[in-house]
mmCIF file of C-alpha atoms and ligand atoms in Angstrom:
data_model
loop_
_atom_site.group_PDB
_atom_site.id
_atom_site.type_symbol
_atom_site.label_atom_id
_atom_site.label_comp_id
_atom_site.label_asym_id
_atom_site.label_seq_id
_atom_site.Cartn_x
_atom_site.Cartn_y
_atom_site.Cartn_z
ATOM 1 C CA MET X 202 -29.286 21.036 30.835
ATOM 2 C CA SER X 203 -25.602 19.893 30.561
ATOM 3 C CA GLU X 204 -23.487 20.781 33.415
ATOM 4 C CA LEU X 205 -21.251 23.895 32.975
ATOM 5 C CA SER X 206 -17.270 23.421 32.958
ATOM 6 C CA GLY X 207 -14.347 25.811 32.944
ATOM 7 C CA THR X 208 -10.504 25.878 32.497
ATOM 8 C CA ILE X 209 -8.476 26.627 35.489
ATOM 9 C CA PHE X 210 -4.869 26.418 36.232
ATOM 10 C CA ASN X 211 -4.373 26.137 40.067
ATOM 11 C CA ILE X 212 -6.179 25.449 43.393
ATOM 12 C CA GLN X 213 -4.584 26.948 46.353
ATOM 13 C CA LYS X 214 -5.763 25.646 49.487
ATOM 14 C CA PHE X 215 -5.193 27.318 52.853
ATOM 15 C CA SER X 216 -4.775 30.708 51.385
ATOM 16 C CA ILE X 217 -4.721 33.559 53.708
ATOM 17 C CA ASN X 218 -4.035 36.549 51.366
ATOM 18 C CA ASP X 219 -7.006 36.534 49.211
ATOM 19 C CA GLY X 220 -9.564 37.889 51.472
ATOM 20 C CA PRO X 221 -10.814 37.213 55.244
ATOM 21 C CA GLY X 222 -9.869 33.843 56.998
ATOM 22 C CA ILE X 223 -8.681 30.644 55.578
ATOM 23 C CA ARG X 224 -9.558 30.439 51.817
ATOM 24 C CA THR X 225 -9.353 28.195 48.776
ATOM 25 C CA THR X 226 -8.339 30.227 45.750
ATOM 26 C CA VAL X 227 -9.216 28.932 42.385
ATOM 27 C CA PHE X 228 -7.190 30.401 39.508
ATOM 28 C CA PHE X 229 -9.002 30.833 36.173
ATOM 29 C CA LYS X 230 -7.170 30.628 32.969
ATOM 30 C CA GLY X 231 -7.356 33.380 30.284
ATOM 31 C CA CYS X 232 -6.814 37.145 30.811
ATOM 32 C CA PRO X 233 -7.878 40.017 28.478
ATOM 33 C CA LEU X 234 -4.771 42.203 29.599
ATOM 34 C CA ASN X 235 -1.228 41.496 28.786
ATOM 35 C CA CYS X 236 0.715 43.153 31.832
ATOM 36 C CA LEU X 237 4.502 43.536 31.063
ATOM 37 C CA TRP X 238 5.079 42.378 34.626
ATOM 38 C CA CYS X 239 2.376 39.544 34.842
ATOM 39 C CA HIS X 240 3.365 37.170 37.765
ATOM 40 C CA ASN X 241 1.126 34.411 36.372
ATOM 41 C CA PRO X 242 2.040 34.093 32.619
ATOM 42 C CA GLU X 243 0.573 30.778 32.640
ATOM 43 C CA SER X 244 -2.875 32.502 33.288
ATOM 44 C CA LYS X 245 -2.874 34.532 30.177
ATOM 45 C CA LYS X 246 -4.180 32.169 27.433
ATOM 46 C CA LEU X 247 -7.763 30.612 27.937
ATOM 47 C CA GLU X 248 -6.545 27.304 26.712
ATOM 48 C CA PRO X 249 -4.337 24.759 28.529
ATOM 49 C CA GLU X 250 -0.816 25.015 27.373
ATOM 50 C CA LYS X 251 2.649 23.184 27.533
ATOM 51 C CA MET X 252 5.679 24.095 29.812
ATOM 52 C CA SER X 253 8.935 22.538 29.987
ATOM 53 C CA ALA X 254 8.582 21.358 33.405
ATOM 54 C CA PRO X 255 5.525 20.950 35.758
ATOM 55 C CA LEU X 256 4.388 23.922 37.558
ATOM 56 C CA TYR X 257 1.719 22.467 39.721
ATOM 57 C CA LYS X 258 2.343 19.075 40.721
ATOM 58 C CA HIS X 259 -0.377 18.966 43.487
ATOM 59 C CA LEU X 260 -2.980 19.017 40.784
ATOM 60 C CA PHE X 261 -2.156 15.478 39.276
ATOM 61 C CA SER X 262 -5.473 14.110 40.336
ATOM 62 C CA PHE X 263 -7.247 16.599 38.077
ATOM 63 C CA ASN X 264 -4.514 17.110 35.412
ATOM 64 C CA SER X 265 -2.728 13.953 34.614
ATOM 65 C CA ASP X 266 -0.084 15.455 31.902
ATOM 66 C CA PRO X 267 2.942 16.713 33.958
ATOM 67 C CA ASP X 268 3.883 19.325 31.308
ATOM 68 C CA GLN X 269 0.242 20.905 30.665
ATOM 69 C CA VAL X 270 -0.678 23.792 32.778
ATOM 70 C CA GLY X 271 -4.604 24.449 32.720
ATOM 71 C CA PHE X 272 -7.365 21.939 32.749
ATOM 72 C CA ASN X 273 -11.009 21.599 32.255
ATOM 73 C CA VAL X 274 -13.071 20.842 35.203
ATOM 74 C CA SER X 275 -16.779 20.714 35.839
ATOM 75 C CA SER X 276 -18.514 22.869 38.288
ATOM 76 C CA SER X 277 -19.658 19.748 40.325
ATOM 77 C CA LEU X 278 -16.044 18.383 40.633
ATOM 78 C CA LEU X 279 -14.642 21.862 41.595
ATOM 79 C CA MET X 280 -17.272 22.205 44.116
ATOM 80 C CA LYS X 281 -16.386 18.829 45.634
ATOM 81 C CA GLU X 282 -13.055 20.159 46.116
ATOM 82 C CA ILE X 283 -13.943 23.431 47.635
ATOM 83 C CA LEU X 284 -16.218 21.530 50.206
ATOM 84 C CA LYS X 285 -13.469 19.643 51.529
ATOM 85 C CA ASP X 286 -12.351 22.664 53.541
ATOM 86 C CA TYR X 287 -15.737 23.707 54.489
ATOM 87 C CA LEU X 288 -15.039 23.374 58.228
ATOM 88 C CA PHE X 289 -11.930 25.657 57.964
ATOM 89 C CA TYR X 290 -14.075 28.322 56.192
ATOM 90 C CA GLU X 291 -16.571 28.199 59.044
ATOM 91 C CA GLU X 292 -13.946 28.174 61.885
ATOM 92 C CA SER X 293 -11.833 30.950 60.381
ATOM 93 C CA GLY X 294 -14.508 33.230 58.934
ATOM 94 C CA GLY X 295 -12.989 32.227 55.358
ATOM 95 C CA GLY X 296 -14.255 31.078 52.078
ATOM 96 C CA VAL X 297 -13.528 30.875 48.442
ATOM 97 C CA THR X 298 -11.707 33.343 46.120
ATOM 98 C CA PHE X 299 -11.819 33.227 42.349
ATOM 99 C CA SER X 300 -8.894 34.675 40.696
ATOM 100 C CA GLY X 301 -6.763 34.228 37.758
ATOM 101 C CA GLY X 302 -6.073 35.158 34.781
ATOM 102 C CA GLU X 303 -9.319 36.998 34.973
ATOM 103 C CA PRO X 304 -12.188 34.961 36.325
ATOM 104 C CA LEU X 305 -14.763 37.005 34.458
ATOM 105 C CA MET X 306 -13.323 35.737 31.276
ATOM 106 C CA GLN X 307 -15.377 32.722 32.143
ATOM 107 C CA SER X 308 -18.498 34.459 33.523
ATOM 108 C CA GLN X 309 -21.000 31.668 33.086
ATOM 109 C CA PHE X 310 -18.804 29.347 34.911
ATOM 110 C CA LEU X 311 -17.776 31.674 37.580
ATOM 111 C CA LEU X 312 -21.637 32.716 38.183
ATOM 112 C CA GLU X 313 -22.425 28.918 38.452
ATOM 113 C CA LEU X 314 -19.547 28.383 41.105
ATOM 114 C CA LEU X 315 -20.698 31.775 43.051
ATOM 115 C CA ARG X 316 -24.237 30.445 42.976
ATOM 116 C CA GLN X 317 -23.380 27.048 44.538
ATOM 117 C CA CYS X 318 -20.943 28.584 47.083
ATOM 118 C CA LYS X 319 -23.772 30.909 48.325
ATOM 119 C CA ALA X 320 -26.045 28.166 48.464
ATOM 120 C CA LYS X 321 -23.798 26.510 51.106
ATOM 121 C CA ASP X 322 -23.336 29.983 52.861
ATOM 122 C CA ILE X 323 -19.675 30.274 51.897
ATOM 123 C CA HIS X 324 -18.133 33.722 51.826
ATOM 124 C CA THR X 325 -17.150 34.520 48.274
ATOM 125 C CA ALA X 326 -14.423 36.872 46.864
ATOM 126 C CA VAL X 327 -13.736 37.726 43.112
ATOM 127 C CA ASP X 328 -10.208 38.935 42.211
ATOM 128 C CA THR X 329 -10.839 40.998 38.981
ATOM 129 C CA CYS X 330 -8.741 43.251 36.758
ATOM 130 C CA GLY X 331 -12.207 44.992 36.056
ATOM 131 C CA PHE X 332 -11.983 44.594 32.238
ATOM 132 C CA ALA X 333 -15.248 42.894 31.672
ATOM 133 C CA PRO X 334 -18.629 43.646 30.361
ATOM 134 C CA TYR X 335 -20.535 45.424 33.068
ATOM 135 C CA GLU X 336 -23.663 43.285 32.705
ATOM 136 C CA ASN X 337 -21.387 40.350 33.626
ATOM 137 C CA LEU X 338 -20.009 42.129 36.666
ATOM 138 C CA LEU X 339 -23.472 42.938 37.756
ATOM 139 C CA LYS X 340 -24.851 39.276 37.570
ATOM 140 C CA VAL X 341 -21.745 38.103 39.483
ATOM 141 C CA SER X 342 -22.037 40.871 42.040
ATOM 142 C CA GLU X 343 -25.138 39.399 43.353
ATOM 143 C CA PHE X 344 -23.227 36.337 44.757
ATOM 144 C CA THR X 345 -19.968 38.216 45.647
ATOM 145 C CA ASP X 346 -19.105 39.399 49.195
ATOM 146 C CA LEU X 347 -16.106 40.805 48.347
ATOM 147 C CA PHE X 348 -14.348 42.247 45.242
ATOM 148 C CA LEU X 349 -10.491 42.174 45.162
ATOM 149 C CA PHE X 350 -10.464 45.076 42.383
ATOM 150 C CA ASP X 351 -7.006 45.678 40.702
ATOM 151 C CA LEU X 352 -5.823 49.211 39.896
ATOM 152 C CA LYS X 353 -2.835 49.431 37.881
ATOM 153 C CA ILE X 354 -2.046 52.641 36.225
ATOM 154 C CA ILE X 355 -4.259 55.553 36.189
ATOM 155 C CA ASP X 356 -2.829 57.555 33.194
ATOM 156 C CA ASP X 357 -4.604 55.814 30.241
ATOM 157 C CA VAL X 358 -1.665 56.179 27.726
ATOM 158 C CA ASP X 359 0.497 54.359 30.151
ATOM 159 C CA HIS X 360 -2.105 52.002 30.982
ATOM 160 C CA ILE X 361 -2.376 51.003 27.330
ATOM 161 C CA LYS X 362 1.403 50.950 27.002
ATOM 162 C CA TYR X 363 2.031 48.462 29.814
ATOM 163 C CA THR X 364 -1.111 46.220 29.938
ATOM 164 C CA GLY X 365 -2.289 46.454 26.256
ATOM 165 C CA VAL X 366 -5.852 47.809 27.187
ATOM 166 C CA SER X 367 -7.494 51.257 27.935
ATOM 167 C CA ASN X 368 -8.382 51.632 31.504
ATOM 168 C CA LYS X 369 -11.503 53.583 30.850
ATOM 169 C CA LEU X 370 -13.729 50.509 31.092
ATOM 170 C CA ILE X 371 -11.966 49.495 34.319
ATOM 171 C CA HIS X 372 -12.811 52.770 35.989
ATOM 172 C CA GLU X 373 -16.310 52.984 34.800
ATOM 173 C CA ASN X 374 -16.914 49.501 36.191
ATOM 174 C CA LEU X 375 -15.445 50.380 39.433
ATOM 175 C CA LYS X 376 -17.626 53.160 39.733
ATOM 176 C CA LYS X 377 -20.796 51.226 39.000
ATOM 177 C CA LEU X 378 -19.629 48.564 41.643
ATOM 178 C CA CYS X 379 -19.357 51.426 44.174
ATOM 179 C CA ASP X 380 -22.719 52.715 43.178
ATOM 180 C CA LEU X 381 -24.193 49.189 44.069
ATOM 181 C CA SER X 382 -22.363 49.652 47.379
ATOM 182 C CA CYS X 383 -20.412 46.500 46.679
ATOM 183 C CA ASN X 384 -17.736 45.617 49.368
ATOM 184 C CA ILE X 385 -14.339 46.324 47.527
ATOM 185 C CA ASN X 386 -10.670 46.048 48.436
ATOM 186 C CA ILE X 387 -8.364 47.937 45.888
ATOM 187 C CA ARG X 388 -5.292 45.889 44.973
ATOM 188 C CA ILE X 389 -2.358 47.876 43.573
ATOM 189 C CA PRO X 390 0.608 46.045 42.130
ATOM 190 C CA LEU X 391 3.836 47.828 43.045
ATOM 191 C CA ILE X 392 5.926 47.672 39.917
ATOM 192 C CA PRO X 393 8.948 49.416 40.069
ATOM 193 C CA GLN X 394 9.021 52.722 37.872
ATOM 194 C CA ILE X 395 5.754 51.902 36.322
ATOM 195 C CA THR X 396 2.983 51.655 39.033
ATOM 196 C CA ASP X 397 5.036 52.693 42.094
ATOM 197 C CA THR X 398 5.756 56.090 40.695
ATOM 198 C CA GLN X 399 4.741 59.332 42.935
ATOM 199 C CA LYS X 400 2.476 60.385 40.070
ATOM 200 C CA ASN X 401 0.671 57.150 39.627
ATOM 201 C CA LEU X 402 0.080 56.595 43.469
ATOM 202 C CA GLU X 403 -1.250 60.118 44.014
ATOM 203 C CA ALA X 404 -3.522 59.524 41.075
ATOM 204 C CA ALA X 405 -4.654 56.221 42.470
ATOM 205 C CA ILE X 406 -5.244 57.652 46.041
ATOM 206 C CA GLU X 407 -7.323 60.490 44.503
ATOM 207 C CA LEU X 408 -9.612 58.013 42.527
ATOM 208 C CA ILE X 409 -10.124 55.654 45.334
ATOM 209 C CA SER X 410 -10.857 58.620 47.925
ATOM 210 C CA ASP X 411 -13.355 60.117 45.353
ATOM 211 C CA LEU X 412 -15.179 56.603 45.267
ATOM 212 C CA ASN X 413 -15.169 56.505 48.919
ATOM 213 C CA ILE X 414 -13.444 53.040 49.070
ATOM 214 C CA LYS X 415 -11.635 52.625 52.342
ATOM 215 C CA ASP X 416 -9.583 49.373 51.846
ATOM 216 C CA VAL X 417 -6.386 49.058 49.803
ATOM 217 C CA THR X 418 -3.765 46.083 49.662
ATOM 218 C CA LEU X 419 -0.287 46.882 48.025
ATOM 219 C CA LEU X 420 1.362 43.953 46.292
ATOM 220 C CA PRO X 421 5.020 44.446 46.191
ATOM 221 C CA PHE X 422 7.017 43.400 43.184
ATOM 222 C CA ASN X 423 8.466 39.895 43.480
ATOM 223 C CA GLU X 424 10.885 37.909 41.218
ATOM 224 C CA ILE X 425 9.148 34.640 41.480
ATOM 225 C CA ALA X 426 7.673 34.957 38.025
ATOM 226 C CA ILE X 427 11.067 34.637 36.295
ATOM 227 C CA SER X 428 11.320 30.810 36.383
ATOM 228 C CA LYS X 429 7.568 30.625 35.197
ATOM 229 C CA TYR X 430 8.575 32.702 32.053
ATOM 230 C CA LYS X 431 11.520 30.328 31.419
ATOM 231 C CA LYS X 432 9.432 27.076 31.727
ATOM 232 C CA LEU X 433 6.966 28.649 29.119
ATOM 233 C CA GLY X 434 9.779 29.579 26.829
ATOM 234 C CA LEU X 435 8.958 33.276 26.942
ATOM 235 C CA GLY X 436 11.235 36.288 27.530
ATOM 236 C CA TYR X 437 10.626 38.501 30.640
ATOM 237 C CA ASP X 438 11.343 42.293 30.443
ATOM 238 C CA MET X 439 11.267 42.696 34.196
ATOM 239 C CA ASN X 440 13.905 40.288 35.184
ATOM 240 C CA CYS X 441 16.229 43.303 36.145
ATOM 241 C CA LEU X 442 13.874 44.607 38.764
ATOM 242 C CA SER X 443 13.777 43.679 42.498
ATOM 243 C CA SER X 444 11.300 44.018 45.191
ATOM 244 C CA GLN X 445 10.766 47.364 46.947
ATOM 245 C CA LYS X 446 12.811 47.611 50.373
ATOM 246 C CA ASP X 447 10.523 47.826 53.601
ATOM 247 C CA GLU X 448 11.402 51.457 54.107
ATOM 248 C CA ILE X 449 9.907 52.297 50.844
ATOM 249 C CA LEU X 450 6.920 50.237 51.572
ATOM 250 C CA ASP X 451 6.482 52.085 54.798
ATOM 251 C CA GLU X 452 6.513 55.309 52.900
ATOM 252 C CA VAL X 453 4.011 54.128 50.304
ATOM 253 C CA CYS X 454 1.672 53.092 53.033
ATOM 254 C CA GLN X 455 1.978 56.349 54.717
ATOM 255 C CA LYS X 456 0.871 58.108 51.702
ATOM 256 C CA PHE X 457 -2.370 56.277 51.727
ATOM 257 C CA ARG X 458 -2.886 56.376 55.591
ATOM 258 C CA CYS X 459 -2.680 60.285 55.215
ATOM 259 C CA HIS X 460 -5.762 60.286 53.142
ATOM 260 C CA GLY X 461 -7.679 58.183 55.663
ATOM 261 C CA LEU X 462 -7.217 54.985 53.726
ATOM 262 C CA GLN X 463 -6.949 51.383 55.563
ATOM 263 C CA VAL X 464 -3.712 49.973 53.799
ATOM 264 C CA LYS X 465 -2.118 46.603 54.114
ATOM 265 C CA ILE X 466 0.739 44.986 52.494
ATOM 266 C CA ARG X 467 0.337 41.417 51.026
ATOM 267 C CA GLY X 468 3.314 39.214 52.169
HETATM 268 S S1 SF4 K 161 -4.345 41.380 34.761
HETATM 269 FE FE1 SF4 K 161 -3.445 40.127 36.173
HETATM 270 S S2 SF4 K 161 -3.345 38.041 35.284
HETATM 271 FE FE2 SF4 K 161 -3.931 39.487 33.638
HETATM 272 S S3 SF4 K 161 -1.930 39.846 32.543
HETATM 273 FE FE3 SF4 K 161 -2.242 41.499 34.418
HETATM 274 S S4 SF4 K 161 -1.113 40.780 35.960
HETATM 275 FE FE4 SF4 K 161 -1.333 38.908 34.489
#
């Protein structure tokens, strides 16, 4: 049988924000959503693409074209890279996080990497937008220690307006993963006037509490994406927005804590 390969666009070493301990985060290319605020616009298309300036210089050993973002890599080559930091995972209680884009867009490749990580007893996390066939999520769940599950907008009309897809499948998948007793951390991007509204946050708290999930991570808006849009030659509708102030973030955290949820803010 030939070896599986997939398309990724970044490998971030010594990551401390994508699950417990010190981690390697692998960013898959391709996403079924089209969020207006996306911080990784280079992740949306499945195939490699050109940028006007290099984005990830540290990847030149994999990707020799400086202006290309995204490259094909075999599971064995990627595992070799992941295993270089095995000692750090062991010492820190860390592991590997598969993110994107949406890693479940390449579910066979994801599954193979998860299998290989678990065979080496490496902690695994999958960062997902939840928009994937349930049967794929189910297969992946067998080898996933932690789901970082994104919830964006609870109102379906607004979800379609800002991400391009309905949230029905996402909510159904979340409920099914809860029924399987998967370990889930909900991640909410705080986009000014879109996801950080009182109405949306209250609806998110209700949904999370009903599912008996305890861990929530809030992702404040940041402006780093602007330069990426420029390098891709794309317009960015969010460039007039700025990060939430600390006092606003404290208030939002308090709302979640009042409902017994453990909330943290990703730096
Ligand atoms: S789900 Fe994430 S990667 Fe996909 S478009 Fe939305 S923000 Fe970007």
